[in-house]
Amino acid sequence: MKSISDKVVYQNGPLKLRELIFEDNKGKTRKRNLLEMGCDAVVIVPQNATGDYLLCTQTRQGMENPGYEFPSGGIEGSENPIDAARRELLEETGSISSRLEYKGSFVPLLGLVDLTVHIVYAYDVVQDLSKQELEGHEDISTEWLSKDRLYELMNSGIIRCGYVSSALKFEDFDPR
């Protein structure tokens, strides 16, 4: 493929939308948009000592109802995914974990969004909501769910976040 043009058509902070015009392998001119997030992300799958999962509920602009999701956020500067997971878990849920385990990563929309999502499992999580440090735009509540209840909510369509189902697929994955 041969690049013809590459320009930023929208930018808001670290978020950029680029318009790429290129010639494909058959000589046809094509246009594609690429969303650059500005950093990689981490999704944390928190479990307490009894195996319940900690999920966040969050209402965002454009959503009618709060959505269930695992704690997540951007990886800042020179942070590694484990350090980012530790920070985000504390900020969003007021929780700490005695054992964080990196499970792997995935790219949610290859070729459309420049983002790698890292999955970290947090075990033996203990929550203290007085330590929650939400950013100004965040409105997050938390809820502990048993594995059965989590899957029930997913199967009924109440939990629709793709990061939840994707992260759960890493449960038995050993990255070594």
Coordinates of C-alpha atoms in Angstrom, one line a residue:
M1 CA 0.0 0.0 0.0
K2 CA 1.1 3.5 -0.8
S3 CA 0.2 6.4 1.4
I4 CA -1.3 9.5 -0.4
S5 CA -2.2 11.6 2.6
D6 CA -2.4 11.4 6.4
K7 CA -4.0 14.4 8.2
V8 CA -5.5 15.0 11.6
V9 CA -9.1 16.0 11.1
Y10 CA -10.1 16.3 14.8
Q11 CA -8.2 16.6 18.0
N12 CA -9.3 16.9 21.6
G13 CA -6.5 16.5 24.1
P14 CA -4.6 13.3 23.4
L15 CA -7.5 12.0 21.2
K16 CA -6.9 12.4 17.5
L17 CA -9.0 11.4 14.4
R18 CA -6.8 10.9 11.4
E19 CA -7.9 10.6 7.8
L20 CA -5.7 8.3 5.8
I21 CA -5.9 8.2 2.0
F22 CA -3.9 5.5 0.4
E23 CA -3.6 3.3 -2.7
D24 CA -4.3 -0.3 -2.0
N25 CA -2.5 -3.3 -3.5
K26 CA -4.8 -3.3 -6.5
G27 CA -4.1 0.4 -7.3
K28 CA -7.5 1.7 -6.0
T29 CA -7.5 4.9 -3.9
R30 CA -9.1 4.3 -0.5
K31 CA -9.9 6.4 2.5
R32 CA -10.0 5.3 6.2
N33 CA -10.2 7.0 9.5
L34 CA -8.0 6.0 12.4
L35 CA -8.8 7.0 16.0
E36 CA -5.7 7.5 18.1
M37 CA -6.4 7.3 21.8
G38 CA -3.1 8.9 23.0
C39 CA -2.1 6.0 25.2
D40 CA -2.7 2.3 25.8
A41 CA -5.3 1.2 28.4
V42 CA -5.6 -1.3 31.2
V43 CA -8.7 -3.3 32.3
I44 CA -8.6 -4.7 35.8
V45 CA -10.6 -7.8 36.8
P46 CA -10.9 -7.5 40.6
Q47 CA -11.9 -10.5 42.7
N48 CA -12.2 -10.7 46.5
A49 CA -11.1 -13.7 48.6
T50 CA -14.5 -15.4 47.9
G51 CA -14.2 -15.0 44.1
D52 CA -16.8 -12.3 43.7
Y53 CA -16.0 -9.7 41.0
L54 CA -16.0 -5.9 41.6
L55 CA -17.6 -4.0 38.8
C56 CA -18.1 -0.3 38.3
T57 CA -21.4 1.3 37.2
Q58 CA -20.9 4.6 35.4
T59 CA -23.1 6.9 33.5
R60 CA -21.5 8.7 30.6
Q61 CA -22.8 11.4 28.3
G62 CA -25.0 9.7 25.6
M63 CA -25.9 6.7 27.7
E64 CA -29.5 6.4 29.0
N65 CA -28.6 4.0 31.8
P66 CA -25.4 3.3 33.8
G67 CA -23.2 0.7 32.3
Y68 CA -21.5 -2.1 34.2
E69 CA -17.7 -2.4 33.5
F70 CA -14.5 -3.5 35.1
P71 CA -12.3 -0.7 36.4
S72 CA -10.1 0.6 33.6
G73 CA -8.1 3.6 32.4
G74 CA -5.2 4.9 30.5
I75 CA -1.6 3.9 31.0
E76 CA 0.2 7.1 31.9
G77 CA 3.7 8.0 30.8
S78 CA 6.3 5.3 31.7
E79 CA 3.8 3.2 33.7
N80 CA 3.6 -0.5 33.0
P81 CA 0.2 -2.2 32.9
I82 CA 0.6 -3.6 36.5
D83 CA 1.4 -0.1 37.9
A84 CA -1.5 1.4 35.9
A85 CA -3.9 -1.3 37.2
R86 CA -2.9 -0.6 40.8
R87 CA -3.4 3.1 40.4
E88 CA -6.8 2.8 38.5
L89 CA -8.1 0.2 41.0
L90 CA -7.5 2.5 43.9
E91 CA -8.7 5.7 42.1
E92 CA -11.9 4.2 40.7
T93 CA -12.9 1.8 43.4
G94 CA -10.9 2.6 46.5
S95 CA -9.5 -0.9 46.4
I96 CA -6.1 -2.6 46.8
S97 CA -5.0 -6.0 45.8
S98 CA -2.4 -8.3 47.4
R99 CA -1.7 -9.9 44.0
L100 CA -1.9 -8.4 40.5
E101 CA -1.3 -10.7 37.5
Y102 CA -0.8 -9.6 33.9
K103 CA -2.8 -11.8 31.6
G104 CA -2.2 -10.4 28.1
S105 CA -3.5 -7.8 25.7
F106 CA -5.7 -7.3 22.7
V107 CA -6.5 -4.7 20.1
P108 CA -10.3 -4.0 20.1
L109 CA -10.7 -2.6 16.6
L110 CA -7.6 -3.4 14.5
G111 CA -7.0 -0.8 11.9
L112 CA -9.7 1.5 13.2
V113 CA -8.5 2.5 16.7
D114 CA -4.9 2.8 17.7
L115 CA -5.3 1.2 21.1
T116 CA -3.9 -1.8 22.9
V117 CA -5.9 -3.0 26.0
H118 CA -3.9 -4.8 28.6
I119 CA -5.7 -7.2 31.0
V120 CA -4.7 -7.4 34.7
Y121 CA -6.4 -9.7 37.2
A122 CA -6.4 -8.4 40.8
Y123 CA -6.8 -11.1 43.5
D124 CA -7.8 -10.8 47.2
V125 CA -9.1 -7.3 46.6
V126 CA -10.1 -5.3 49.7
Q127 CA -12.2 -2.2 49.2
D128 CA -12.3 1.0 51.2
L129 CA -14.5 3.6 49.4
S130 CA -13.0 6.4 51.5
K131 CA -9.8 5.9 49.4
Q132 CA -11.7 6.3 46.0
E133 CA -10.2 9.3 44.1
L134 CA -12.5 10.0 41.2
E135 CA -11.6 12.5 38.5
G136 CA -14.0 15.4 38.0
H137 CA -15.7 13.9 35.0
E138 CA -16.2 10.4 36.7
D139 CA -19.4 9.3 38.4
I140 CA -18.6 5.8 39.5
S141 CA -20.4 3.4 41.8
T142 CA -19.2 -0.1 42.6
E143 CA -20.9 -3.5 43.1
W144 CA -19.6 -6.9 44.0
L145 CA -21.1 -9.7 41.9
S146 CA -20.8 -13.5 42.1
K147 CA -19.6 -15.2 39.0
D148 CA -23.1 -16.6 38.4
R149 CA -24.7 -13.2 38.8
L150 CA -22.1 -11.6 36.5
Y151 CA -22.8 -14.1 33.7
E152 CA -26.6 -13.8 34.3
L153 CA -26.3 -10.0 33.8
M154 CA -24.2 -10.6 30.7
N155 CA -26.6 -13.2 29.2
S156 CA -29.6 -10.9 29.8
G157 CA -27.9 -8.0 28.0
I158 CA -27.7 -5.8 31.1
I159 CA -23.9 -6.0 31.0
R160 CA -22.9 -5.1 27.4
C161 CA -19.4 -3.8 27.8
G162 CA -17.1 -5.7 25.4
Y163 CA -14.2 -5.2 27.7
V164 CA -15.9 -7.3 30.4
S165 CA -16.5 -10.3 28.2
S166 CA -13.0 -9.9 26.6
A167 CA -11.3 -9.7 29.9
L168 CA -13.1 -12.7 31.3
K169 CA -11.7 -14.8 28.4
F170 CA -8.2 -14.2 29.9
E171 CA -9.1 -15.9 33.2
D172 CA -7.3 -19.1 32.6
F173 CA -4.6 -17.7 30.3
D174 CA -1.0 -18.0 31.4
P175 CA 1.1 -15.5 29.4
R176 CA 4.4 -17.4 30.2

